[in-house]
C-alpha positions as a Python dict, from the first residue, in 0.01 Angstrom:
ca = {
    (1, 'M'): (0, 0, 0),
    (2, 'S'): (-92, 142, -292),
    (3, 'A'): (-430, 27, -354),
    (4, 'V'): (-561, 123, 29),
    (5, 'L'): (-346, 475, -60),
    (6, 'S'): (-563, 466, -411),
    (7, 'A'): (-948, 438, -211),
    (8, 'F'): (-904, 656, 3),
    (9, 'S'): (-773, 903, -258),
    (10, 'T'): (-1078, 763, -518),
    (11, 'T'): (-1320, 802, -218),
    (12, 'G'): (-1147, 1153, -183),
    (13, 'S'): (-1204, 1246, -557),
    (14, 'L'): (-1558, 1143, -574),
    (15, 'F'): (-1689, 1329, -261),
    (16, 'I'): (-1561, 1627, -448),
    (17, 'V'): (-1794, 1485, -730),
    (18, 'L'): (-2098, 1460, -576),
    (19, 'S'): (-2038, 1798, -406),
    (20, 'M'): (-2064, 1942, -734),
    (21, 'L'): (-2336, 1737, -847),
    (22, 'I'): (-2553, 1797, -537),
    (23, 'F'): (-2497, 2234, -538),
    (24, 'D'): (-2494, 2325, -846),
    (25, 'K'): (-2366, 2683, -651),
    (26, 'L'): (-2032, 2498, -633),
    (27, 'R'): (-2007, 2408, -927),
    (28, 'K'): (-2042, 2816, -1087),
    (29, 'Q'): (-1774, 2988, -865),
    (30, 'P'): (-1438, 3011, -1043),
    (31, 'A'): (-1217, 2702, -1113),
    (32, 'G'): (-1523, 2467, -1004),
    (33, 'S'): (-1647, 2312, -1298),
    (34, 'L'): (-1224, 2231, -1335),
    (35, 'I'): (-1251, 2142, -985),
    (36, 'L'): (-1450, 1837, -1063),
    (37, 'W'): (-1274, 1753, -1402),
    (38, 'L'): (-964, 1692, -1180),
    (39, 'S'): (-1185, 1484, -963),
    (40, 'V'): (-1281, 1295, -1236),
    (41, 'S'): (-941, 1276, -1335),
    (42, 'D'): (-788, 1188, -1035),
    (43, 'V'): (-1079, 876, -997),
    (44, 'G'): (-984, 702, -1354),
    (45, 'Y'): (-625, 728, -1229),
    (46, 'G'): (-760, 573, -891),
    (47, 'V'): (-935, 292, -1043),
    (48, 'S'): (-670, 208, -1266),
    (49, 'Q'): (-427, 157, -991),
    (50, 'V'): (-588, -92, -784),
    (51, 'L'): (-678, -407, -1093),
    (52, 'L'): (-369, -494, -1052),
    (53, 'S'): (-382, -470, -633),
    (54, 'K'): (-311, -797, -540),
    (55, 'P'): (50, -782, -178),
    (56, 'A'): (332, -719, -451),
    (57, 'D'): (740, -684, -392),
    (58, 'V'): (893, -428, -539),
    (59, 'D'): (1016, -626, -784),
    (60, 'G'): (612, -686, -962),
    (61, 'A'): (635, -987, -972),
    (62, 'I'): (192, -998, -963),
    (63, 'A'): (257, -702, -1254),
    (64, 'K'): (534, -948, -1403),
    (65, 'E'): (266, -1294, -1400),
    (66, 'A'): (13, -1055, -1573),
    (67, 'H'): (303, -891, -1853),
    (68, 'G'): (87, -903, -2200),
    (69, 'T'): (-317, -988, -2048),
    (70, 'A'): (-579, -719, -2136),
    (71, 'L'): (-584, -633, -1730),
    (72, 'C'): (-194, -528, -1778),
    (73, 'Q'): (-232, -278, -2020),
    (74, 'T'): (-562, -170, -1906),
    (75, 'Q'): (-408, -31, -1613),
    (76, 'A'): (-109, 80, -1823),
    (77, 'M'): (-322, 294, -2049),
    (78, 'L'): (-597, 426, -1792),
    (79, 'A'): (-276, 495, -1615),
    (80, 'Q'): (-155, 725, -1846),
    (81, 'F'): (-396, 852, -1951),
    (82, 'F'): (-571, 996, -1617),
    (83, 'A'): (-238, 1112, -1468),
    (84, 'I'): (-116, 1320, -1737),
    (85, 'A'): (-548, 1488, -1731),
    (86, 'S'): (-541, 1460, -1365),
    (87, 'F'): (-183, 1748, -1357),
    (88, 'A'): (-320, 1907, -1756),
    (89, 'W'): (-661, 2063, -1493),
    (90, 'T'): (-425, 2165, -1269),
    (91, 'A'): (-270, 2362, -1536),
    (92, 'A'): (-633, 2457, -1622),
    (93, 'I'): (-738, 2599, -1327),
    (94, 'A'): (-398, 2798, -1240),
    (95, 'H'): (-409, 2899, -1550),
    (96, 'T'): (-789, 3036, -1512),
    (97, 'L'): (-731, 3185, -1207),
    (98, 'H'): (-465, 3372, -1328),
    (99, 'A'): (-671, 3525, -1651),
    (100, 'A'): (-986, 3606, -1339),
    (101, 'V'): (-709, 3678, -1070),
    (102, 'V'): (-429, 3918, -1270),
    (103, 'K'): (-556, 3926, -1611),
    (104, 'R'): (-990, 4049, -1501),
    (105, 'D'): (-1054, 3864, -1691),
    (106, 'V'): (-1418, 3794, -1639),
    (107, 'H'): (-1519, 3555, -1928),
    (108, 'H'): (-1244, 3364, -1878),
    (109, 'K'): (-1363, 3106, -1810),
    (110, 'E'): (-1673, 3096, -2058),
    (111, 'E'): (-1416, 3135, -2347),
    (112, 'W'): (-1152, 2850, -2279),
    (113, 'F'): (-1402, 2601, -2058),
    (114, 'P'): (-1475, 2427, -2449),
    (115, 'R'): (-1129, 2457, -2518),
    (116, 'Y'): (-1016, 2339, -2202),
    (117, 'H'): (-1210, 2002, -2285),
    (118, 'R'): (-1066, 2049, -2627),
    (119, 'L'): (-680, 2020, -2626),
    (120, 'I'): (-697, 1793, -2243),
    (121, 'W'): (-892, 1532, -2375),
    (122, 'T'): (-712, 1506, -2751),
    (123, 'T'): (-349, 1516, -2571),
    (124, 'C'): (-429, 1228, -2353),
    (125, 'F'): (-508, 1016, -2576),
    (126, 'V'): (-236, 1122, -2802),
    (127, 'F'): (-49, 1075, -2507),
    (128, 'M'): (-155, 649, -2412),
    (129, 'L'): (-168, 621, -2791),
    (130, 'I'): (177, 630, -2840),
    (131, 'P'): (302, 393, -2633),
    (132, 'L'): (58, 110, -2727),
    (133, 'L'): (175, 157, -3092),
    (134, 'A'): (583, 149, -2972),
    (135, 'N'): (415, -149, -2815),
    (136, 'I'): (627, -49, -2460),
    (137, 'Y'): (302, -65, -2201),
    (138, 'G'): (453, -354, -1942),
    (139, 'P'): (530, -499, -1618),
    (140, 'T'): (691, -194, -1401),
    (141, 'G'): (943, -267, -1059),
    (142, 'G'): (651, -114, -868),
    (143, 'G'): (415, -433, -968),
    (144, 'F'): (213, -247, -1179),
    (145, 'C'): (161, -191, -1532),
    (146, 'W'): (304, 114, -1695),
    (147, 'I'): (546, 249, -2001),
    (148, 'K'): (835, -31, -1947),
    (149, 'N'): (1195, 45, -1744),
    (150, 'D'): (1372, -225, -1871),
    (151, 'R'): (1481, -82, -2204),
    (152, 'T'): (1603, 218, -2283),
    (153, 'E'): (1362, 364, -2490),
    (154, 'G'): (1169, 284, -2249),
    (155, 'H'): (1265, 529, -2002),
    (156, 'V'): (1272, 747, -2276),
    (157, 'F'): (923, 778, -2356),
    (158, 'R'): (832, 755, -1931),
    (159, 'M'): (1048, 1096, -2023),
    (160, 'L'): (869, 1268, -2273),
    (161, 'L'): (540, 1152, -2299),
    (162, 'F'): (490, 1215, -1899),
    (163, 'Y'): (764, 1370, -1635),
    (164, 'V'): (906, 1656, -1927),
    (165, 'P'): (490, 1740, -1993),
    (166, 'L'): (460, 1720, -1638),
    (167, 'W'): (755, 1962, -1435),
    (168, 'L'): (606, 2267, -1734),
    (169, 'A'): (302, 2191, -1563),
    (170, 'V'): (419, 2243, -1276),
    (171, 'G'): (682, 2542, -1330),
    (172, 'Y'): (325, 2739, -1524),
    (173, 'N'): (175, 2598, -1225),
    (174, 'S'): (395, 2822, -986),
    (175, 'I'): (494, 3118, -1185),
    (176, 'S'): (63, 3219, -1242),
    (177, 'M'): (28, 3101, -846),
    (178, 'W'): (295, 3331, -718),
    (179, 'Q'): (87, 3653, -936),
    (180, 'V'): (-283, 3469, -860),
    (181, 'T'): (-144, 3466, -478),
    (182, 'S'): (98, 3811, -451),
    (183, 'V'): (-217, 4023, -563),
    (184, 'I'): (-503, 3847, -330),
    (185, 'T'): (-310, 3912, -47),
    (186, 'R'): (-281, 4302, -176),
    (187, 'A'): (-660, 4299, -231),
    (188, 'M'): (-703, 4170, 131),
    (189, 'R'): (-526, 4378, 322),
    (190, 'L'): (-698, 4702, 89),
    (191, 'V'): (-1023, 4570, 233),
    (192, 'V'): (-884, 4486, 530),
    (193, 'E'): (-711, 4813, 598),
    (194, 'T'): (-1072, 5003, 489),
    (195, 'D'): (-1232, 4751, 697),
    (196, 'G'): (-1059, 4941, 976),
    (197, 'G'): (-842, 4646, 1032),
    (198, 'N'): (-1031, 4354, 1199),
    (199, 'D'): (-864, 4021, 1152),
    (200, 'V'): (-875, 3798, 775),
    (201, 'D'): (-940, 3441, 997),
    (202, 'A'): (-1185, 3603, 1173),
    (203, 'A'): (-1367, 3750, 922),
    (204, 'E'): (-1346, 3401, 659),
    (205, 'D'): (-1563, 3191, 895),
    (206, 'A'): (-1806, 3490, 1085),
    (207, 'P'): (-2139, 3381, 1058),
    (208, 'D'): (-2369, 3583, 810),
    (209, 'A'): (-2586, 3732, 1121),
    (210, 'T'): (-2305, 3882, 1285),
    (211, 'M'): (-2292, 4174, 1033),
    (212, 'D'): (-2395, 4472, 1203),
    (213, 'D'): (-2403, 4628, 821),
    (214, 'D'): (-2459, 4607, 502),
    (215, 'E'): (-2067, 4759, 444),
    (216, 'S'): (-1894, 4478, 712),
    (217, 'A'): (-2112, 4243, 590),
    (218, 'S'): (-1966, 4320, 184),
    (219, 'S'): (-1628, 4318, 362),
    (220, 'A'): (-1634, 4038, 514),
    (221, 'M'): (-1820, 3855, 159),
    (222, 'R'): (-1509, 4016, -24),
    (223, 'L'): (-1270, 3899, 293),
    (224, 'R'): (-1424, 3501, 239),
    (225, 'N'): (-1411, 3517, -151),
    (226, 'L'): (-993, 3659, -204),
    (227, 'K'): (-858, 3365, 166),
    (228, 'Q'): (-1198, 3123, -99),
    (229, 'M'): (-1008, 3178, -392),
    (230, 'R'): (-647, 3151, -262),
    (231, 'R'): (-742, 2819, -125),
    (232, 'I'): (-879, 2725, -548),
    (233, 'G'): (-475, 2766, -577),
    (234, 'L'): (-370, 2516, -375),
    (235, 'F'): (-510, 2263, -656),
    (236, 'P'): (-183, 2328, -838),
    (237, 'L'): (64, 2308, -651),
    (238, 'I'): (-75, 1999, -444),
    (239, 'L'): (80, 1828, -792),
    (240, 'V'): (501, 1933, -697),
    (241, 'G'): (387, 1686, -332),
    (242, 'C'): (244, 1406, -550),
    (243, 'W'): (447, 1355, -824),
    (244, 'M'): (810, 1509, -619),
    (245, 'F'): (935, 1147, -479),
    (246, 'A'): (817, 914, -817),
    (247, 'T'): (991, 1233, -1056),
    (248, 'I'): (1332, 1130, -793),
    (249, 'N'): (1300, 782, -804),
    (250, 'R'): (1235, 763, -1170),
    (251, 'I'): (1582, 950, -1263),
    (252, 'Y'): (1719, 712, -995),
    (253, 'E'): (1614, 432, -1257),
    (254, 'M'): (1789, 568, -1550),
    (255, 'F'): (2100, 569, -1394),
    (256, 'D'): (2068, 253, -1155),
    (257, 'G'): (1813, -50, -1236),
    (258, 'S'): (1793, -186, -893),
    (259, 'P'): (1478, -79, -719),
    (260, 'V'): (1553, 115, -395),
    (261, 'Y'): (1236, 15, -132),
    (262, 'G'): (1234, 360, 100),
    (263, 'L'): (1277, 562, -255),
    (264, 'Y'): (957, 368, -406),
    (265, 'A'): (734, 377, -131),
    (266, 'L'): (723, 698, -118),
    (267, 'Q'): (658, 735, -452),
    (268, 'V'): (363, 567, -333),
    (269, 'L'): (265, 710, -89),
    (270, 'S'): (328, 1034, -223),
    (271, 'S'): (123, 949, -572),
    (272, 'S'): (-196, 847, -442),
    (273, 'L'): (-261, 1091, -240),
    (274, 'S'): (-378, 1387, -449),
    (275, 'G'): (-722, 1340, -474),
    (276, 'L'): (-750, 1256, -125),
    (277, 'L'): (-535, 1621, -41),
    (278, 'N'): (-742, 1750, -333),
    (279, 'A'): (-1047, 1691, -99),
    (280, 'L'): (-924, 1794, 198),
    (281, 'V'): (-840, 2174, 28),
    (282, 'Y'): (-1185, 2143, -93),
    (283, 'G'): (-1376, 1996, 203),
    (284, 'M'): (-1213, 2310, 428),
    (285, 'M'): (-1337, 2618, 241),
    (286, 'P'): (-1549, 2793, 404),
    (287, 'S'): (-1848, 2721, 59),
    (288, 'V'): (-1838, 2350, 43),
    (289, 'R'): (-1905, 2337, 483),
    (290, 'G'): (-2210, 2535, 419),
    (291, 'A'): (-2354, 2384, 189),
    (292, 'W'): (-2341, 2057, 362),
    (293, 'S'): (-2394, 2192, 694),
    (294, 'R'): (-2712, 2272, 618),
    (295, 'V'): (-2795, 1956, 457),
    (296, 'L'): (-2680, 1775, 685),
    (297, 'E'): (-2888, 2004, 954),
    (298, 'K'): (-3203, 1788, 883),
    (299, 'W'): (-3026, 1464, 974),
    (300, 'P'): (-3194, 1343, 1279),
    (301, 'I'): (-2900, 1197, 1450),
    (302, 'V'): (-2685, 1493, 1309),
    (303, 'G'): (-2861, 1740, 1326),
    (304, 'P'): (-2872, 1861, 1700),
    (305, 'L'): (-2511, 1864, 1666),
    (306, 'L'): (-2495, 2103, 1431),
    (307, 'S'): (-2725, 2373, 1575),
    (308, 'S'): (-2522, 2434, 1906),
    (309, 'Q'): (-2273, 2590, 1714),
    (310, 'A'): (-2279, 2895, 1448),
    (311, 'R'): (-2356, 2800, 1107),
    (312, 'V'): (-2161, 2848, 885),
    (313, 'G'): (-2147, 3051, 583),
    (314, 'T'): (-2114, 3073, 266),
    (315, 'S'): (-1904, 3230, 6),
    (316, 'S'): (-2111, 3364, -344),
    (317, 'S'): (-2110, 3210, -632),
    (318, 'G'): (-2020, 3332, -990),
    (319, 'Y'): (-1698, 3557, -1132),
    (320, 'T'): (-1851, 3867, -1084),
    (321, 'S'): (-1809, 3852, -665),
    (322, 'F'): (-1464, 3747, -655),
    (323, 'G'): (-1308, 4000, -934),
    (324, 'N'): (-1495, 4303, -739),
    (325, 'A'): (-1362, 4132, -411),
    (326, 'L'): (-990, 4311, -555),
    (327, 'A'): (-1088, 4652, -432),
    (328, 'A'): (-935, 4985, -569),
    (329, 'D'): (-602, 5074, -499),
    (330, 'D'): (-514, 5419, -456),
    (331, 'G'): (-99, 5377, -566),
    (332, 'D'): (-120, 5217, -866),
    (333, 'G'): (-436, 5181, -979),
    (334, 'D'): (-326, 4854, -987),
    (335, 'M'): (-609, 4795, -747),
    (336, 'S'): (-880, 4892, -927),
    (337, 'P'): (-1186, 4688, -1019),
    (338, 'R'): (-1297, 4590, -1382),
}
């Protein structure tokens, strides 16, 4: 089951990578390049999960047979490296959105993007190397190779080198995205009130051809930009659902070594879906749908189907457009553009 889910998740992550490579404007959007590297990390993690993809029972017979082999070591190292990279890039996305929306730092991405790479990849390498030097990579209780859980030090290493950093990232993401969502909600309310109460959801997908004047087009564009940024904020929050059951299962294993199949199944189901969930969130963005619709319109079969529908408008790219979408607040001045 895990191999199948990981394959779907990897396919979803590859869709995001492909979209970024084909459409240059998507990479230039706020957090666009960060989402690209998040997806690359998800692809790496998905590949690690299918290295020992034979059916295995909850006691991990297949992984135990592979214990000590190069394949087992490779799976454990790849899983550790890319799992950490995945949640680290979600923290980078939250950090970037917080700087762009709350602090109005339009140059944050250019200044911090190289730092993200140095910090994240170095941390992943160190956290992957420590279990290797400690010789605690091996079969787990679920048919895979990772940090062994048959010794007390294995549980300690799991917590210190993965789960504690994971939930620190979850906590940071939650606080940051709560602040970002609050600012975006206020900005959207101001745009709607200024534009005479037009519906936010309707404005998001309204094609540009229906705009009667520059003012209404500008308001609709602001709403689309704001809603797209709010959707980007879902990437860090997906982390919670994907790793909650895994954390519960690991804590349970620390106190009772006997596996619980139902809990393990929930762990496998949730932790294998991050790439797929990210792809669903990403694919629903108007800018992504618009970019792909223009490509598919040229296909002989798909084109006629799309031509019967209103063409999906794309959001403008760049930090400045998103920053300018945060309209001025005549009250306390917090919403004034920079």
